[in-house]
Phi, psi and omega in degrees: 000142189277146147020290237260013193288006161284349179246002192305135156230141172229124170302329207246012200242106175240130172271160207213169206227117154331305180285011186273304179087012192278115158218139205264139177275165188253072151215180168036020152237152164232168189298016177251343170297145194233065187217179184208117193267155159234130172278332211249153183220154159291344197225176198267111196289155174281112161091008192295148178255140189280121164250315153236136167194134189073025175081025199232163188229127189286110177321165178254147181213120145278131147272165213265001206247340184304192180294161181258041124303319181273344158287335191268331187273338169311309159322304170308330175260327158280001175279327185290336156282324155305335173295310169301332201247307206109332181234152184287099184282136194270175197232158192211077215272334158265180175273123185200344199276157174210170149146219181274301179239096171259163175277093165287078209299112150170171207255134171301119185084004182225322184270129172300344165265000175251332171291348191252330176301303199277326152335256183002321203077004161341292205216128196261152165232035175258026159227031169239301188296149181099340190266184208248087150098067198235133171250142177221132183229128191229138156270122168233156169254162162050068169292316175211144169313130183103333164257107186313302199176143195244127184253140187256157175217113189257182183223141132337326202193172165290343146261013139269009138312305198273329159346295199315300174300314161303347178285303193328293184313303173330322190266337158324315190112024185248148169276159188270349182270008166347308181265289200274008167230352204049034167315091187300161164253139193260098185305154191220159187257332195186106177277132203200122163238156186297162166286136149151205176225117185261083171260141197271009163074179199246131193286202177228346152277105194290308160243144202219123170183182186240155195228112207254095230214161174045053174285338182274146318309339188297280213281329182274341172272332158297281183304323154308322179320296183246331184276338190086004171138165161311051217246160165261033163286300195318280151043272172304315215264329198265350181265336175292333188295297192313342191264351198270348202245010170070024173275205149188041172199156197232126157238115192272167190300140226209004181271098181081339193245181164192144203281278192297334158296332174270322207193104172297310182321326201282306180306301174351267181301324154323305191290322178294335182283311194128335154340077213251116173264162180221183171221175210283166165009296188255016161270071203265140121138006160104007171247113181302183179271338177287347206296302204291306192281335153334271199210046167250161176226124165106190184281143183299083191188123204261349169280335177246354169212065196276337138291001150310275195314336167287305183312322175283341201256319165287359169273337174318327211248345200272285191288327146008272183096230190249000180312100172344110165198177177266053240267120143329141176213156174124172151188142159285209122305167178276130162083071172012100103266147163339126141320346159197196170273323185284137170241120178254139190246323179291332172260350163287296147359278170319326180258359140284328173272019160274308194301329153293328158316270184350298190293326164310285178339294190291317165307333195035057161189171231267115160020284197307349210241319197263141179298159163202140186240144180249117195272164176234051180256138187079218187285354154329293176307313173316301193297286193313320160290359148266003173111000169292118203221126165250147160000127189310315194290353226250114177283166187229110142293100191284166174215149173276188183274039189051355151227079172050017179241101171342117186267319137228202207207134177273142192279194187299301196294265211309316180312332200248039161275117192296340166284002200018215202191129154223209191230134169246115198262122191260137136297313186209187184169142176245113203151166207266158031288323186219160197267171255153071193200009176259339198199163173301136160252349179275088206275128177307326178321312183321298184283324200275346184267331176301292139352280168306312166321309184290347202270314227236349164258026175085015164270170197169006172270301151214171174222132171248090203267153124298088194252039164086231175278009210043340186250134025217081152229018172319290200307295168319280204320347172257307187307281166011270152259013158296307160323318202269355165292308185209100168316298201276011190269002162204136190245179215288353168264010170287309184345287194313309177307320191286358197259303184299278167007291206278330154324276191317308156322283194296323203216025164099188191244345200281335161233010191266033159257352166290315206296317193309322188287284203324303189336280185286046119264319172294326154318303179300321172282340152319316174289351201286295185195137190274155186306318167295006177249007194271166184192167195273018166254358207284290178257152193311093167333330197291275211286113174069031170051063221227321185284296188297293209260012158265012171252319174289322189288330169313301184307308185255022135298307170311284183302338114339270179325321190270346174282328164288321188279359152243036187239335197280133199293150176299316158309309202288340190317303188308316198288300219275335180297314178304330194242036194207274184252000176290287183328319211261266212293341171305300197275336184262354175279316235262311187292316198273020174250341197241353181276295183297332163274014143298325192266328147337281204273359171272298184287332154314334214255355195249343180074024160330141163287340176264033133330256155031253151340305146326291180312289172346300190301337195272311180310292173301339167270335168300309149340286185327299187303332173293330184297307192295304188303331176277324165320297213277322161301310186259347203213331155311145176037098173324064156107359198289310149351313166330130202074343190277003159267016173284031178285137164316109158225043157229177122117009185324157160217353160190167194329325149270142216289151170286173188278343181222173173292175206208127163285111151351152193261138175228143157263163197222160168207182191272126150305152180273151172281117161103172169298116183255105176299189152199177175197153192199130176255156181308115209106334194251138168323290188239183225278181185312154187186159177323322179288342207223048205223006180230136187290175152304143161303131149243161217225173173309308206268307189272327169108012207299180184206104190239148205275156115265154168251157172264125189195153200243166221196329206245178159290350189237143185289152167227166182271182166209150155199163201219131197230157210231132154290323179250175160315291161307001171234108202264146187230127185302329172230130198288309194199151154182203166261159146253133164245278170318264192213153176193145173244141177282127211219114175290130197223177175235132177243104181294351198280326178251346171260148201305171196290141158104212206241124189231132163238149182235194164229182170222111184243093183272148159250147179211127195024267179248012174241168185247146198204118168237138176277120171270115160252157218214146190213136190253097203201061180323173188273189179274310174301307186275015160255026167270334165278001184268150162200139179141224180233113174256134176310135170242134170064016196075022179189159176246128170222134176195160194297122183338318211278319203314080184243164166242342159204159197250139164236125200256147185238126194009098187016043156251135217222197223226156178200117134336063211279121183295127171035030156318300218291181175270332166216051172176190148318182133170192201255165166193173187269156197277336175252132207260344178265155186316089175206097175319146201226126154331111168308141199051030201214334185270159192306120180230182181201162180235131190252076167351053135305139191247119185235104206284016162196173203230165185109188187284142176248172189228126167248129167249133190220091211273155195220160175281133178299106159218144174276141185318071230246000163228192186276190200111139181292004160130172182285144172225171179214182192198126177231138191240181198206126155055195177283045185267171166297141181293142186248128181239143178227135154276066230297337164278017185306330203239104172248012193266224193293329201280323178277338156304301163322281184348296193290305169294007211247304194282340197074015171166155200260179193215119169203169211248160148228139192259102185255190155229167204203093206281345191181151170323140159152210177271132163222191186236128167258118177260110181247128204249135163269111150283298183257122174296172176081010188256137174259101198246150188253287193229183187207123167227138186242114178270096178279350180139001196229010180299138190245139160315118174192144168284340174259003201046178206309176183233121201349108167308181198277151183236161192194068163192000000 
């Protein structure tokens, strides 16, 4: 297959993603629509073919000589019509059949009943044969004697027989999560294809596929559980998901397992699906890795034991056979490590031309003929950037940094590799900064910016994901490849629409614009920082309230999800607990375990009476999570599930997982006998003090509202009452008791206090203490604040989302593109070209930011980016920002490559990097953010005038006014 088949265009052909359901007649679309077409209809069409109506179900007719992947799958669409119907449409392998409507199976060139059609002039194939997994599903009338009319679902090859059929199923109504979400199917009275010819187009990713890794304890305890092991009943179900998702390559489960070696019967059959295995990364020659400590001798090491290992490698290549694969080449250390310390490029070299020796040998034909891949992961890619070069035909898998940000891109020389090149993608990973693997953390924005990249610098061979346990990575994992069939079939507003799409596929039209929001927002707070990295310091208790609203927006993303989930038809539970709502109420018990045992350990250090109590709290969430995991084990699907939520995600303490979850360490301390006030304003580190006696400003434009708390030290409850100096200064409680704690929460009634800059007070009794408060208030006249304009400076700082710009300037077509919820709290921006072009600073594609800034002197511009990596040769990516007409200030994001700035950035979900301006006077000005370099994402912007506060999301949008 060439290379180069991503760039193949054909006018009468749209390639199309199966969930979608978009398929096209071959006229009047092109492969860039974005629309969803249905062949199947429920109710009955003009010239239309019956597939069920009247309780009766139209046979299917195969030959019996076709491939036997298009016979087992044939099977498979009738159960799938049973499933719909209730009734068994019978199947028929010889021509024999006659009445009004079959069904017409086969693969072009192989089958005799698709071979007499196109003799006949049935049906034209001159834009399906010869393409690569291409379906073409047609209403013919009087197809064979004795037969009214026919529905054909032809193939180019064998998996484009079976696409087909599996598209059929699909429009039919069945999910590909069928099985593996328990996606119920929704019985029809009457099944209808439309008249007409439907070709599903050619993919643009030549191979698609999954990589199923880190499976112990979840996946592995599952599967023994009902198959007896990694077997090919287990197998069976994971080659049927990928062909149903349109996929077609496998790197099977490698912990402990080996495909071929456990169970011969599993390749037997990858190959009859069509399914083309390989083996992973650090696994060459078609041998798993546990294989070796099986039945290899002596050390995994080709300089001291090289006929061993040959000997081991030809057996790899022997039993292969003739099966449709991928053969890995290369080699790594044992138990995926570096192979030495030393990078001998010369004996790395040696050990693909021995291995190609091999493949010859065995095959008895020339290398060049068995496909083969060179992964370039970890210190692999090093070596190649030192000049270590394999065979042309030989494909080079690039791969990203186990979190998802691509590490290179193949230049002008790689691309016209006659082996092309692809990518290799984590889902999940075991390894530092922290392991990842319990729950989805992968926002589609991510994978489609990642992703796209890789796709518009020429990868196009194969793309390979790494998803764990497959569960509960459904969702990316369709979004995935639905991407890698046709990249160009979506840009950064598709994401959202493909969110809404895929909801209706699992749960109907009646929620799914609700369910479609939870979806993409617990991703995206997922993505902030994945749960095995939170820990109760990761956000400020203090500062912008920043711990209390990422705990609250989880909390009402939960009560939203469980409102849906007793809103939802009874069929529907299951599915929607696995893919909805157990991630959302899991995760969001995880913020209120680690919120609490922040708030533990703050208020232990303040002698709080809900000290204590906290630690209760902390305890019930932790509990809580077993309950829910046990729910999901035992009782969901009555039981079907068990072990697959066993992933570690609490107690982490460094990159590899404790063996079981570890409860946060908590504290308890002694109460004062009798009533202790204490008192602590909003904003403030520690409890009140000379130093710590002033609310935050508030001003006209945000309207804020800041607490003081009120908080007891003793065992007796105390009174209080709270008094306003002015008028214009409102307090929520006048007077009561505290028994715990309480907050006042302070306000402004802007209709009276006077114009400019104003101050009050707040004057609490608390038992026997006294407490006065400073506020401090902003309330420009009506003419300046008709003259202000932008995001005006609050508190000491400005802050606001990348995508907010108010105006964009495109540079030799290259613009500006709006990525719906890339960010950790918002949009964000990029450049529309993805390929590699350097820009003049200030002379290149910009966007503009408005500011009004209520003091004058140096500012700190922070300018937070999505984590990407150097991803071309080159001193690294730059931007360039400007304040008003000064010369653009250039950042290089990479001066710092190393391991420490790295763990960070992935660790945060995002880099943070500064510029230093002046600012001669108050007003308005324009802040200019410059594209030097493509491949930069900016999520946000924050401006420190002298009052920037410690937060992990930083502040939340100043006020906007233009």
């Amino acid at each position: 297959m060439n290379k180069t088949i991503g760039n193949i265009r054909y006018s009468l052909v749209l390639v199309i993603s199966f969930l979608y359901n978009v398929i096209a007649t071959s006229t009047n679309l092109s492969d860039n629509t974005f629309k969803t077409i249905n062949y199947v209809s429920f109710s009955e069409t003009k010239n239309g073919f019956v597939v069920f109506s009247n309780g009766k179900a139209s046979p299917i007719l195969v030959d019996k000589d076709d491939h036997a992947g298009v016979l087992r799958v044939a099977g498979h669409l009738k159960d799938d019509i049973k499933l719909v119907t209730g009734v068994i449409p019978e199947i028929i392998t010889e021509n024999k059949v006659s009445g009004s409507n079959v069904i017409i199976i086969g693969t072009i060139g192989k089958s005799k009943l698709i071979n007499e059609l196109v003799e006949s002039g049935k049906i034209n194939i001159d834009d399906v044969k010869g393409k690569w997994e291409v379906s073409l599903i047609q209403v013919i009338d009087n197809p064979f004697p004795g037969i009214k009319k026919g529905l054909v679902i032809a193939g180019s090859d064998k998996r484009g027989t079976i696409f087909g059929m599996f598209d059929f199923s699909s429009q039919m109504g069945i999910s590909p999560w069928y099985y593996w979400a328990d996606v119920p199917v929704i019985n029809k009275n009457e099944i209808y294809v439309k008249h007409g010819r439907y070709n599903l187009g050619e993919p643009k990713v030549q191979y698609r596929g999954i990589f199923i890794n880190d499976e112990a304890p979840a996946l592995t305890g599952w599967a023994f559980e009902n198959f007896g092991g990694f077997n090919s009943k287990f197998y069976a179900h994971v080659f049927e998901l990928i062909l149903r998702l349109k996929g077609n390559f496998l790197w099977p489960a490698m912990w402990g397992r080996a495909i071929y070696d456990d169970d011969p019967k599993s390749p037997i059959l990858a190959d009859e699906y069509g399914v083309v295995l390989s083996t992973s990364h650090h696994e060459p020659m078609m041998r798993a890795h546990v294989e070796w400590s099986r039945y290899g001798k002596g050390p995994w090491n080709f300089n001291t034991n090289t006929d061993v290992l040959k000997d081991f490698w030809g057996e790899g290549i022997r039993r292969m056979g003739k099966n449709e694969s991928i053969v890995t080449v290369g080699m790594r250390g044992d138990g995926d490590e570096p192979m030495s310390k030393d990078r001998n490029i010369e004996v790395l070299s040696k050990i693909v031309e021995v291995q190609r020796g091999i493949i010859e040998n065995v095959t008895g034909k020339p290398a060049v003929e068995t496909q083969q891949v060179w992964a370039l992961y970890k210190e692999v890619q090093e070596y190649y950037d030192m000049g270590m070069r394999v065979p042309d035909d030989i494909m080079l898998l690039y791969c990203d940094d186990n979190w998802g940000n691509i590490r290179r891109v193949p230049g002008a020389k790689e691309k016209m590799r006659k082996g092309g090149t692809g990518m290799y993608y984590h889902f999940d990973y075991v390894g530092g900064p922290r392991n990842y693997k319990w729950i989805n953390t992968n926002p589609l924005p991510k994978i489609w910016e990642q992703m796209k990249l890789s796709y518009e610098n020429g990868i196009e061979k194969l793309w390979v994901v790494n998803v764990g346990d497959i569960k509960p990575m459904e969702f990316p994992i369709q979004f995935f490849l639905d991407l890698a069939w046709d990249p160009d079939r979506f840009g950064p507003n598709e994401v959202e629409e493909y969110t809404l799409l895929w909801s209706k596929q699992q749960f109907g039209e009646n929620y799914a614009g609700e369910i479609a929001k939870l979806i993409a927002h617990y991703g995206k707070i997922n993505s902030r920082r994945k749960p095995e990295l939170l820990d109760w310091n990761t956000f400020s208790l203090v500062n912008y309230r920043e711990f209390q609203r990422v705990a609250d927006e989880y909390n009402s993303l939960t009560k939203k999800a469980t409102q849906i989930y007793s809103r939802l038809n009874k069929e529907y539970h299951d599915a929607y607990y696995q893919l909805v709502l157990y991630p959302i109420e899991a995760c969001a018990n995880i913020y209120n375990l680690y919120h609490a045992t922040a708030k533990n350990h703050f208020y232990a250090g303040q002698g709080r009476a809900m000290t204590n109590q906290l630690a209760d709290s902390v305890r019930f969430y932790y509990n809580k999570d077993s309950i829910m995991t046990r729910f999901f084990h035992t009782s969901l699907a009555n039981g079907k599930w068990n072990h697959i939520m066993s992933q570690t995600r609490i107690g982490y303490t460094y990159w590899q997982q404790p063996p079981v979850n570890v409860i946060p360490k908590t504290k308890k301390i002694e109460l004062v006998n009798g009533s202790s006030p204490g008192l602590m304003v909003e904003g403030c580190q520690d409890v009140f003090s000379p130093q710590n006696d002033a609310l935050p400003q508030f001003d006209v434009f945000n309207k804020q509202n800041y607490y003081v708390e009120l908080f007891n030290k003793g065992n007796k409850a105390f009174k209080f009452s709270a008094k306003a100096s002015e008028k214009w200064l409102k307090i929520s409680s006048a007077k009561g008791m505290v028994i715990d704690q309480e907050k006042l929460y302070v306000t402004i009634d802007w209709e009276k206090v006077p114009v400019g800059k104003s101050n009050g007070l707040v004057k609490i009794k608390a038992g026997n203490e006294n407490y006065i408060i400073k506020v401090n208030v902003w309330n420009p006249s009506v003419n300046e604040q008709a003259s202000i304009s932008g995001f005006v400076e609050s508190n000491g700082y400005v802050s606001f989302e990348a995508s907010e710009f108010a105006k964009s300037n495109s540079y030799n077509n290259i613009s500006w593109m709006v990525v719906p919820d890339i960010g950790r709290t918002g949009c964000g921006v990029m450049p529309s070209n993805l390929v590699f072009e350097k820009m003049e600073p200030g002379k290149g594609a910009s966007v503009e930011y408005p500011v009004h800034f209520t003091s004058n002197g140096k500012i700190t511009v922070h300018a937070y980016f999505s984590p990407t990596l150097n991803y071309v040769e080159g001193d690294g990516l730059k931007y360039g920002v400007s304040v008003n007409d000064e010369t653009p200030q250039v950042v290089n994001i990479h001066t710092d490559e190393s391991l420490r700035a790295w763990e960070k950035a992935v660790s945060n979900n995002a880099v943070e990097h500064k510029t230093i301006h002046n600012i001669t006077s108050p007003g308005n000005h324009i802040l200019k953010f410059h594209m030097i370099t493509p491949g930069l994402v900016l999520q946000k912007i924050v401006i420190d005038t002298g009052g920037l506060k410690p937060s992990y999301l930083g502040p939340q949008p100043s006020f906007k006014k233009f």
